CSV table of C-alpha atoms and ligand atoms in Angstrom, one decimal:
chain,number,residue,atom,x,y,z
A,298,MET,CA,67.1,85.9,-32.1
A,299,LEU,CA,66.5,85.5,-35.8
A,300,PHE,CA,65.7,81.8,-36.0
A,301,THR,CA,64.2,80.2,-32.9
A,302,SER,CA,62.7,76.8,-33.4
A,303,GLN,CA,59.1,77.0,-34.7
A,304,SER,CA,56.0,74.9,-34.8
A,305,LYS,CA,54.6,74.1,-38.2
A,306,ASP,CA,51.5,76.1,-37.3
A,307,SER,CA,53.5,79.2,-36.8
A,308,LEU,CA,55.4,78.6,-40.0
A,309,LEU,CA,52.1,78.2,-41.9
A,310,LYS,CA,51.0,81.5,-40.5
A,311,MET,CA,54.2,83.1,-41.6
A,312,ALA,CA,53.7,81.7,-45.1
A,313,ALA,CA,50.1,83.0,-45.1
A,314,ASN,CA,51.4,86.6,-44.4
A,315,ILE,CA,53.8,86.6,-47.4
A,316,ASP,CA,53.0,89.3,-50.0
A,317,PRO,CA,54.5,87.7,-53.1
A,318,VAL,CA,54.4,91.0,-55.0
A,319,LEU,CA,56.4,92.9,-52.4
A,320,TYR,CA,58.7,89.9,-52.3
A,321,ALA,CA,59.4,90.2,-56.0
A,322,GLN,CA,60.1,93.9,-55.7
A,323,THR,CA,62.5,93.7,-52.8
A,324,ARG,CA,64.0,90.2,-52.5
A,325,ASN,CA,67.4,91.1,-53.9
A,326,TYR,CA,68.0,93.8,-51.3
A,327,ILE,CA,69.4,92.7,-47.9
A,328,LYS,CA,66.6,94.7,-46.3
A,329,GLY,CA,64.1,93.2,-48.6
A,330,CYS,CA,61.0,91.2,-47.6
A,331,VAL,CA,62.4,87.7,-48.0
A,332,THR,CA,60.6,84.9,-46.2
A,333,LYS,CA,63.4,83.5,-44.0
A,334,LEU,CA,61.8,80.1,-44.3
A,335,SER,CA,64.9,78.4,-45.6
A,336,PRO,CA,66.0,76.7,-42.4
A,337,PHE,CA,62.5,75.1,-42.0
A,338,ILE,CA,62.2,74.1,-45.6
A,339,SER,CA,65.7,72.7,-45.7
A,340,ARG,CA,65.1,70.6,-42.6
A,341,GLY,CA,61.8,69.3,-43.7
A,342,VAL,CA,59.6,71.1,-41.2
A,343,ILE,CA,57.6,72.8,-44.0
A,344,ALA,CA,57.6,71.9,-47.7
A,345,THR,CA,58.0,74.1,-50.7
A,346,ARG,CA,54.7,72.7,-51.8
A,347,ASP,CA,53.0,73.9,-48.5
A,348,VAL,CA,54.1,77.4,-49.3
A,349,MET,CA,52.8,77.2,-52.8
A,350,GLU,CA,49.5,75.9,-51.7
A,351,ILE,CA,49.1,78.6,-49.2
A,352,LEU,CA,49.8,81.3,-51.8
A,353,GLN,CA,47.3,79.7,-54.1
A,354,GLY,CA,44.7,79.4,-51.4
A,355,LYS,CA,45.0,83.1,-50.5
A,356,GLY,CA,43.9,83.9,-54.1
A,357,TRP,CA,47.2,85.2,-55.4
A,358,THR,CA,47.6,84.6,-59.2
A,359,TRP,CA,50.3,82.5,-60.7
A,360,LYS,CA,51.8,85.7,-62.2
A,361,GLU,CA,51.9,87.5,-58.9
A,362,CYS,CA,53.5,84.5,-57.3
A,363,GLU,CA,55.9,83.6,-60.1
A,364,PRO,CA,59.1,85.2,-58.7
A,365,LEU,CA,58.6,83.5,-55.4
A,366,LEU,CA,57.5,80.2,-56.9
A,367,LYS,CA,60.7,80.3,-59.0
A,368,GLU,CA,62.9,80.7,-56.0
A,369,LEU,CA,61.1,77.9,-54.2
A,370,ALA,CA,61.5,75.8,-57.3
A,371,TRP,CA,65.3,76.4,-57.4
A,372,ARG,CA,65.4,74.3,-54.2
A,373,ASP,CA,63.4,71.4,-55.8
A,374,TYR,CA,65.4,71.7,-59.0
A,375,PHE,CA,68.7,71.4,-57.1
A,376,GLN,CA,67.3,68.4,-55.2
A,377,ARG,CA,66.5,66.8,-58.6
A,378,VAL,CA,70.0,67.5,-59.7
A,379,GLN,CA,71.3,65.8,-56.6
A,380,GLN,CA,69.3,62.7,-57.4
A,381,HIS,CA,71.3,62.5,-60.7
A,382,HIS,CA,74.6,63.8,-59.4
A,383,PRO,CA,75.0,62.3,-55.9
A,384,LEU,CA,78.6,63.5,-55.8
A,385,LEU,CA,77.8,67.1,-56.6
A,386,HIS,CA,79.4,68.1,-53.2
A,387,ALA,CA,82.8,66.9,-54.5
A,388,THR,CA,82.9,66.8,-58.3
A,389,ALA,CA,82.0,69.3,-61.0
A,390,ILE,CA,78.5,68.9,-62.4
A,391,LYS,CA,79.1,70.3,-65.9
A,392,GLN,CA,82.8,71.3,-66.3
A,393,GLU,CA,85.8,71.9,-64.2
A,394,GLN,CA,86.1,75.4,-62.8
A,395,SER,CA,88.5,77.3,-65.0
A,396,GLY,CA,91.5,79.5,-63.8
A,397,VAL,CA,91.8,77.8,-60.3
A,398,VAL,CA,95.0,79.1,-58.6
A,399,ASN,CA,94.2,78.3,-54.9
A,400,HIS,CA,92.5,75.6,-52.8
A,401,GLY,CA,91.2,76.1,-49.3
A,402,ILE,CA,89.5,79.2,-47.9
A,403,PRO,CA,90.8,82.8,-48.0
A,404,ALA,CA,91.5,83.9,-44.4
A,405,ALA,CA,89.8,87.2,-45.1
A,406,ILE,CA,86.6,85.4,-46.0
A,407,PHE,CA,86.8,83.1,-43.0
A,408,HIS,CA,87.0,86.0,-40.6
A,409,GLY,CA,84.7,88.4,-42.5
A,410,GLN,CA,87.5,90.9,-43.1
A,411,THR,CA,87.7,91.3,-46.8
A,412,GLY,CA,87.2,95.1,-46.5
A,413,ILE,CA,84.0,94.9,-48.6
A,414,ASP,CA,81.4,95.8,-46.0
A,415,GLY,CA,78.4,94.4,-47.8
A,416,ILE,CA,80.1,91.0,-47.9
A,417,ASP,CA,81.8,91.1,-44.5
A,418,ASN,CA,78.5,92.0,-42.8
A,419,GLY,CA,76.9,89.0,-44.4
A,420,ILE,CA,79.7,86.7,-43.3
A,421,ARG,CA,79.5,88.0,-39.7
A,422,GLU,CA,75.7,87.5,-39.7
A,423,MET,CA,76.3,83.9,-40.8
A,424,LEU,CA,78.9,83.2,-38.2
A,425,GLU,CA,76.6,84.6,-35.5
A,426,LYS,CA,73.1,83.5,-36.6
A,427,GLY,CA,73.7,80.8,-39.2
A,428,TYR,CA,71.9,82.8,-41.9
A,429,MET,CA,73.0,85.0,-44.8
A,430,HIS,CA,71.0,86.8,-47.5
A,431,ASN,CA,71.1,85.1,-50.9
A,432,HIS,CA,72.8,88.0,-52.6
A,433,GLN,CA,75.6,88.0,-50.0
A,434,ARG,CA,76.0,84.3,-50.4
A,435,MET,CA,76.5,84.9,-54.2
A,436,TYR,CA,78.9,87.8,-53.5
A,437,THR,CA,80.9,85.7,-51.0
A,438,ALA,CA,81.1,82.8,-53.5
A,439,MET,CA,82.1,85.0,-56.4
A,440,LEU,CA,84.8,86.7,-54.3
A,441,CYS,CA,86.3,83.3,-53.4
A,442,CYS,CA,86.1,81.6,-56.7
A,443,ASN,CA,86.1,84.3,-59.4
A,444,ILE,CA,88.2,87.1,-57.8
A,445,GLY,CA,90.4,85.0,-55.4
A,446,GLN,CA,90.5,82.1,-57.9
A,447,TYR,CA,90.0,79.5,-55.2
A,448,HIS,CA,88.4,76.2,-56.1
A,449,TRP,CA,84.8,76.1,-54.9
A,450,LYS,CA,85.0,72.9,-52.9
A,451,ALA,CA,86.6,73.9,-49.5
A,452,CYS,CA,84.8,77.3,-49.5
A,453,ALA,CA,81.4,75.6,-50.0
A,454,ASP,CA,82.2,73.1,-47.2
A,455,TRP,CA,82.9,76.1,-44.9
A,456,MET,CA,79.6,77.9,-45.8
A,457,TYR,CA,77.6,74.7,-45.4
A,458,TYR,CA,79.2,74.2,-42.0
A,459,HIS,CA,77.8,77.5,-40.7
A,460,LEU,CA,74.3,77.6,-42.3
A,461,ILE,CA,71.3,76.5,-40.3
A,462,ASP,CA,69.5,76.1,-43.6
A,463,GLY,CA,72.6,74.1,-44.9
A,464,ASP,CA,71.3,72.0,-47.7
A,465,VAL,CA,73.9,70.0,-49.6
A,466,ALA,CA,72.1,70.3,-53.0
A,467,SER,CA,71.3,74.0,-52.8
A,468,ASN,CA,74.7,74.9,-51.3
A,469,TYR,CA,77.1,73.0,-53.6
A,470,CYS,CA,75.0,73.6,-56.8
A,471,SER,CA,75.0,77.3,-56.0
A,472,TRP,CA,78.8,77.4,-55.4
A,473,GLN,CA,79.3,75.4,-58.6
A,474,TRP,CA,76.9,77.7,-60.5
A,475,THR,CA,78.7,80.8,-59.3
A,476,ALA,CA,82.1,79.4,-60.1
A,477,GLY,CA,81.1,78.3,-63.6
A,478,ALA,CA,81.2,74.6,-63.0
A,479,PHE,CA,77.4,74.3,-63.3
A,480,SER,CA,76.8,77.3,-65.6
A,481,SER,CA,78.2,78.7,-68.8
A,482,LYS,CA,79.5,81.9,-67.2
A,483,ARG,CA,81.2,82.8,-64.0
A,484,TYR,CA,79.3,85.3,-61.8
A,485,ILE,CA,81.0,88.6,-60.9
A,486,ALA,CA,79.6,91.6,-59.1
A,487,ASN,CA,81.4,94.9,-58.7
A,488,GLN,CA,81.3,97.4,-55.8
A,489,GLU,CA,78.5,99.5,-57.4
A,490,ASN,CA,76.3,96.4,-57.5
A,491,ILE,CA,77.2,95.4,-54.0
A,492,ASN,CA,76.5,98.9,-52.7
A,493,HIS,CA,73.2,99.0,-54.4
A,494,TYR,CA,71.8,95.8,-52.8
A,495,THR,CA,73.6,95.8,-49.4
A,496,ASP,CA,73.0,99.4,-48.4
A,497,THR,CA,76.6,100.4,-48.4
A,498,ALA,CA,78.4,103.3,-50.1
A,499,GLN,CA,82.0,102.2,-50.4
A,500,THR,CA,84.3,103.5,-53.1
A,501,ASN,CA,88.0,102.9,-54.0
A,502,THR,CA,87.9,99.2,-52.9
A,503,PHE,CA,89.5,96.5,-55.0
A,504,LEU,CA,86.0,95.8,-56.5
A,505,ASP,CA,85.4,99.4,-57.5
A,506,ALA,CA,86.0,98.8,-61.2
A,507,ASP,CA,84.2,97.9,-64.3
A,508,TYR,CA,83.5,94.2,-65.2
A,509,ASP,CA,86.1,93.8,-67.8
A,510,ALA,CA,88.8,95.1,-65.4
A,511,LEU,CA,87.6,92.7,-62.7
A,512,ARG,CA,87.8,89.8,-65.0
A,513,GLU,CA,91.5,90.6,-65.8
A,514,MET,CA,92.5,91.7,-62.3
A,515,PRO,CA,95.3,89.9,-60.5
A,516,ILE,CA,94.3,88.3,-57.2
A,517,PRO,CA,94.0,91.1,-54.6
A,518,GLU,CA,96.4,90.8,-51.7
A,519,VAL,CA,93.7,90.5,-49.1
A,520,LEU,CA,92.5,87.2,-50.7
A,521,GLN,CA,95.9,85.6,-50.9
A,522,GLU,CA,96.3,84.3,-47.4
A,523,ASN,CA,94.9,80.8,-46.9
A,524,GLN,CA,93.1,79.9,-43.7
A,525,ASP,CA,94.0,76.7,-41.9
A,526,TRP,CA,90.6,75.2,-40.7
A,527,GLN,CA,89.4,71.9,-39.3
A,528,PRO,CA,85.7,71.4,-38.8
A,529,ILE,CA,84.5,69.6,-35.6
A,530,HIS,CA,84.7,65.8,-35.8
A,531,TRP,CA,81.2,64.4,-35.0
A,532,SER,CA,82.1,61.1,-33.3
A,533,SER,CA,79.4,59.0,-31.9
A,534,SER,CA,80.1,60.3,-28.4
A,535,ALA,CA,80.2,64.0,-29.5
A,536,LEU,CA,76.7,63.4,-31.1
A,537,LYS,CA,75.4,61.7,-27.9
A,538,ASP,CA,76.7,64.7,-25.8
A,539,ALA,CA,74.9,67.1,-28.1
A,540,VAL,CA,71.6,65.2,-28.0
A,541,GLN,CA,71.7,64.6,-24.2
A,542,ASN,CA,69.0,66.6,-22.3
A,543,LYS,CA,67.3,67.6,-25.6
A,544,ILE,CA,65.8,64.3,-26.9
A,545,GLN,CA,65.3,61.1,-25.1
A,546,ALA,CA,67.3,58.1,-26.4
A,547,PHE,CA,65.3,55.3,-28.1
A,548,GLY,CA,65.1,52.5,-25.5
A,549,SER,CA,64.6,49.1,-27.0
A,550,ALA,CA,60.8,48.7,-27.2
A,551,ALA,CA,59.1,45.5,-26.2
A,552,ASP,CA,56.4,46.0,-28.8
A,553,SER,CA,56.7,45.6,-32.6
A,554,LEU,CA,55.2,48.9,-33.6
A,555,PRO,CA,56.5,50.4,-36.8
A,556,VAL,CA,59.1,53.1,-36.7
A,557,VAL,CA,59.1,56.4,-38.7
A,558,MET,CA,62.7,57.5,-39.2
A,559,TYR,CA,63.6,61.2,-38.9
A,560,SER,CA,66.9,62.8,-39.9
A,561,SER,CA,68.5,66.3,-39.9
A,562,TYR,CA,66.7,66.8,-43.2
A,563,GLN,CA,63.4,65.4,-42.1
A,564,LEU,CA,62.0,67.1,-39.1
A,565,SER,CA,58.3,67.2,-40.1
A,566,GLN,CA,55.8,67.7,-37.3
A,567,ASP,CA,53.0,66.0,-39.3
A,568,ASP,CA,52.1,62.4,-38.6
A,569,LEU,CA,53.8,60.7,-41.5
A,570,VAL,CA,51.8,57.4,-41.1
A,571,ASN,CA,48.4,57.1,-39.6
A,572,ILE,CA,48.9,54.0,-37.5
A,573,PRO,CA,50.5,53.9,-34.0
A,574,HIS,CA,54.3,54.1,-34.4
A,575,HIS,CA,57.6,55.1,-32.8
A,576,LYS,CA,59.4,58.2,-34.0
A,577,VAL,CA,63.1,57.9,-34.1
A,578,LEU,CA,65.6,60.6,-35.1
A,579,LEU,CA,68.6,58.6,-36.6
A,580,LEU,CA,71.8,60.5,-36.3
A,581,GLU,CA,74.5,58.7,-38.2
A,582,PRO,CA,78.1,59.8,-37.3
A,583,SER,CA,79.3,58.9,-40.7
A,584,PHE,CA,76.9,61.4,-42.3
A,585,PHE,CA,78.1,64.3,-40.0
A,586,GLN,CA,81.7,63.3,-40.6
A,587,LYS,CA,81.2,63.5,-44.3
A,588,PHE,CA,79.2,66.8,-44.1
A,589,PRO,CA,80.3,68.5,-40.9
A,590,ILE,CA,78.1,71.2,-39.4
A,591,SER,CA,79.0,73.6,-36.6
A,592,PRO,CA,77.9,73.0,-33.0
A,593,ASN,CA,75.5,75.9,-33.3
A,594,VAL,CA,73.8,74.4,-36.4
A,595,MET,CA,73.6,71.0,-34.6
A,596,ASP,CA,72.1,72.7,-31.6
A,597,TRP,CA,69.5,74.4,-33.8
A,598,ILE,CA,68.6,71.1,-35.5
A,599,LEU,CA,68.1,69.3,-32.2
A,600,ASN,CA,66.0,72.2,-30.7
A,601,GLN,CA,63.8,72.1,-33.8
A,602,ALA,CA,63.6,68.2,-33.6
A,603,ALA,CA,62.6,68.4,-30.0
A,604,LEU,CA,59.3,70.0,-31.0
A,605,ILE,CA,58.2,66.7,-32.7
A,606,ASP,CA,55.8,65.0,-30.3
A,607,GLY,CA,57.2,61.8,-28.9
A,608,LEU,CA,60.4,61.9,-30.8
A,609,THR,CA,63.3,59.7,-29.5
A,610,CYS,CA,66.8,59.5,-30.8
A,611,PHE,CA,69.3,56.8,-31.9
A,612,VAL,CA,72.9,57.8,-32.4
A,613,GLY,CA,74.5,55.2,-34.7
A,614,GLU,CA,74.7,53.9,-38.2
A,615,TRP,CA,71.7,52.4,-40.0
A,616,GLU,CA,73.3,49.0,-39.8
A,617,GLU,CA,73.6,49.2,-36.0
A,618,TRP,CA,70.0,50.4,-35.8
A,619,SER,CA,68.7,47.5,-37.9
A,620,GLN,CA,70.8,44.9,-36.1
A,621,ASN,CA,69.8,46.1,-32.6
A,622,THR,CA,66.2,46.8,-33.2
A,623,THR,CA,64.6,43.9,-35.2
A,624,GLY,CA,60.9,43.5,-35.5
A,625,HIS,CA,59.9,47.1,-36.3
A,626,ASP,CA,58.8,48.0,-39.9
A,627,CYS,CA,60.5,51.2,-40.9
A,628,HIS,CA,59.0,54.1,-42.8
A,629,PHE,CA,61.0,57.0,-44.1
A,630,VAL,CA,60.8,59.9,-46.5
A,631,GLU,CA,63.0,59.7,-49.7
A,632,HIS,CA,66.3,61.6,-49.7
A,633,PRO,CA,69.4,60.8,-51.6
A,634,PHE,CA,71.4,60.6,-48.4
A,635,PHE,CA,69.1,58.1,-46.8
A,636,ASP,CA,68.7,55.7,-49.6
A,637,HIS,CA,70.4,53.0,-47.6
A,638,TYR,CA,67.4,52.8,-45.1
A,639,GLN,CA,65.3,49.8,-45.8
A,640,GLY,CA,61.5,49.8,-45.5
A,641,ASN,CA,58.7,51.8,-46.8
A,642,LYS,CA,60.1,54.8,-48.7
A,643,MET,CA,57.6,57.7,-48.9
A,644,SER,CA,57.7,60.4,-51.5
A,645,ARG,CA,58.7,63.9,-50.7
A,646,GLN,CA,56.2,66.8,-51.2
A,647,TRP,CA,57.6,68.0,-54.5
A,648,MET,CA,56.0,71.2,-55.8
A,649,PHE,CA,55.9,69.8,-59.3
A,650,PRO,CA,56.0,66.0,-59.0
A,651,GLU,CA,55.6,65.4,-62.7
A,652,VAL,CA,58.7,67.4,-63.6
A,653,ASP,CA,61.2,64.9,-62.5
A,654,GLY,CA,64.4,63.8,-64.1
A,655,TYR,CA,67.5,65.8,-64.8
A,656,TYR,CA,67.4,69.1,-66.6
A,657,PRO,CA,70.7,70.7,-67.4
A,658,SER,CA,69.4,74.2,-66.5
A,659,PHE,CA,66.8,75.7,-64.3
A,660,PHE,CA,65.4,77.4,-67.4
A,661,ALA,CA,64.7,74.1,-69.0
A,662,TYR,CA,63.2,72.8,-65.8
A,663,TRP,CA,61.0,75.9,-65.4
A,664,LYS,CA,59.7,75.6,-69.0
A,665,GLN,CA,58.3,72.2,-68.2
A,666,VAL,CA,56.7,73.5,-65.0
A,667,GLU,CA,55.0,76.3,-66.9
A,668,LYS,CA,53.5,73.8,-69.4
A,669,ARG,CA,51.8,71.8,-66.7
A,670,TYR,CA,51.2,73.8,-63.5
A,671,THR,CA,50.2,77.4,-64.0
A,672,TRP,CA,46.9,78.5,-62.5
B,205,FAD,C1,76.6,80.2,-52.5
B,205,FAD,C2,75.2,79.9,-52.1
B,205,FAD,C3,75.0,78.9,-51.1
B,205,FAD,C4,73.7,78.6,-50.7
B,205,FAD,N1,73.5,77.6,-49.8
B,205,FAD,C5,72.2,77.3,-49.4
B,205,FAD,C6,72.0,76.2,-48.5
B,205,FAD,O1,72.9,75.6,-48.0
B,205,FAD,N2,70.7,76.0,-48.1
B,205,FAD,C7,69.7,76.7,-48.6
B,205,FAD,O2,68.6,76.5,-48.1
B,205,FAD,N3,69.9,77.7,-49.5
B,205,FAD,C8,71.1,78.0,-49.9
B,205,FAD,N4,71.3,78.9,-50.9
B,205,FAD,C9,70.1,79.5,-51.5
B,205,FAD,C10,69.5,80.8,-50.9
B,205,FAD,O3,70.6,81.7,-50.6
B,205,FAD,C11,68.7,80.6,-49.6
B,205,FAD,O4,67.8,79.5,-49.8
B,205,FAD,C12,68.0,81.8,-49.2
B,205,FAD,O5,68.8,82.9,-49.1
B,205,FAD,C13,67.2,81.6,-48.0
B,205,FAD,O6,66.6,82.7,-47.5
B,205,FAD,P1,65.0,82.9,-47.5
B,205,FAD,O7,64.3,81.7,-47.0
B,205,FAD,O8,64.7,84.2,-46.8
B,205,FAD,O9,64.8,83.0,-49.1
B,205,FAD,P2,63.6,83.6,-49.9
B,205,FAD,O10,64.1,84.6,-50.9
B,205,FAD,O11,62.5,84.0,-49.1
B,205,FAD,O12,63.2,82.3,-50.8
B,205,FAD,C14,62.1,81.5,-50.4
B,205,FAD,C15,62.6,80.0,-50.4
B,205,FAD,O13,63.0,79.7,-51.8
B,205,FAD,C16,64.1,78.8,-51.8
B,205,FAD,N5,65.2,79.5,-52.4
B,205,FAD,C17,65.4,80.9,-52.6
B,205,FAD,N6,66.5,81.2,-53.3
B,205,FAD,C18,67.1,80.0,-53.5
B,205,FAD,C19,68.2,79.6,-54.2
B,205,FAD,N7,69.0,80.5,-54.8
B,205,FAD,N8,68.5,78.3,-54.3
B,205,FAD,C20,67.7,77.3,-53.7
B,205,FAD,N9,66.6,77.7,-53.1
B,205,FAD,C21,66.3,78.9,-53.0
B,205,FAD,C22,64.4,78.6,-50.3
B,205,FAD,O14,63.8,77.4,-49.9
B,205,FAD,C23,63.8,79.8,-49.6
B,205,FAD,O15,63.5,79.5,-48.3
B,205,FAD,C24,72.6,79.3,-51.3
B,205,FAD,C25,72.8,80.3,-52.3
B,205,FAD,C26,74.1,80.6,-52.6
B,205,FAD,C27,74.3,81.7,-53.7
């Protein structure tokens, strides 16, 4: 199994074994040495900054690490974008996607049957294991948006649903970037490019053409059928069923100890405050109804959460929690989705805390990083 739940110690060991130079040489290939840390970074088990500090501590130079640091920084960059565009999952960040003909998801994408093996293999891996290589995600997105001319929104919802590393900021920004709604140019890859990076050797497919021809091409027949799809509805009782037998419910405590709040994006195994406290995973049905995830992803999150010592769970909205459990000070780590919690908001472990604010491009963001943080 590719992604079992992991202790932070084992993740730190994985990070210590990264060879950033080999990473830089191979990361674009599906068989390349990528870190596979994304589910744990997304879910707050390990921070991008932890990885950076480990690389630095191992004596790698900034130059040797730069390609990997840049990838890690894309995540922090997208999180910054989300702070300024909280609706980036629903509305265009820069401009409307041009040339949209379809809404929904192509059935061939949904089933991993486009006929392009390098993409279909990635989709099937995602459906089975909840992970897809970055290049295959880009190929999938470009096939939907720039060849099939589907609007990015429903396709991005579908991918988010299946990814155990599902991160609203990274996912929707990447879809918008590929579709030209958060970039100046739409991304397209042809069969030759796909063969090169995905270890396939297909010819005579609908993508086996040069780039000018692909930009002018009518929508291929295989992408024309639209898939009818309804994600699972995470009602309060469905969430309670999922949690049952994995994490104990929070029983009303007779004491007035503070509470540290956990969420599906905050599964740190570190002690977040250094005084006695309760640990509570708050699962708000409204959040999972707005951003549905598959039962497999939910299962993975809960298994990972169960590794947090002493964690209990409360299924319900923040208002319900605060009305029913008065007398506990609350501590939580900042996140745009959990701004409605009240209490002591702790900062995240940004890699480059001084580079905050909104930058219209990663390039502009990275220029600021280089001015202040190289070693
Ligand atoms: C259409 C599309 C949708 C995506 N959706 C998500 C998502 O929901 N959740 C998610 O975590 N990533 C998403 N990504 C980004 C990227 O594909 C994954 O982070 C990466 O493939 C994870 O594998 P890895 O840990 O082996 O990556 P590595 O190549 O080993 O990279 C190391 C770390 O850098 C960060 N990173 C690398 N590439 C990116 C990137 N392009 N954008 C943001 N962070 C990056 C991740 O934290 C990753 O764990 C998406 C990319 C695309 C093109």
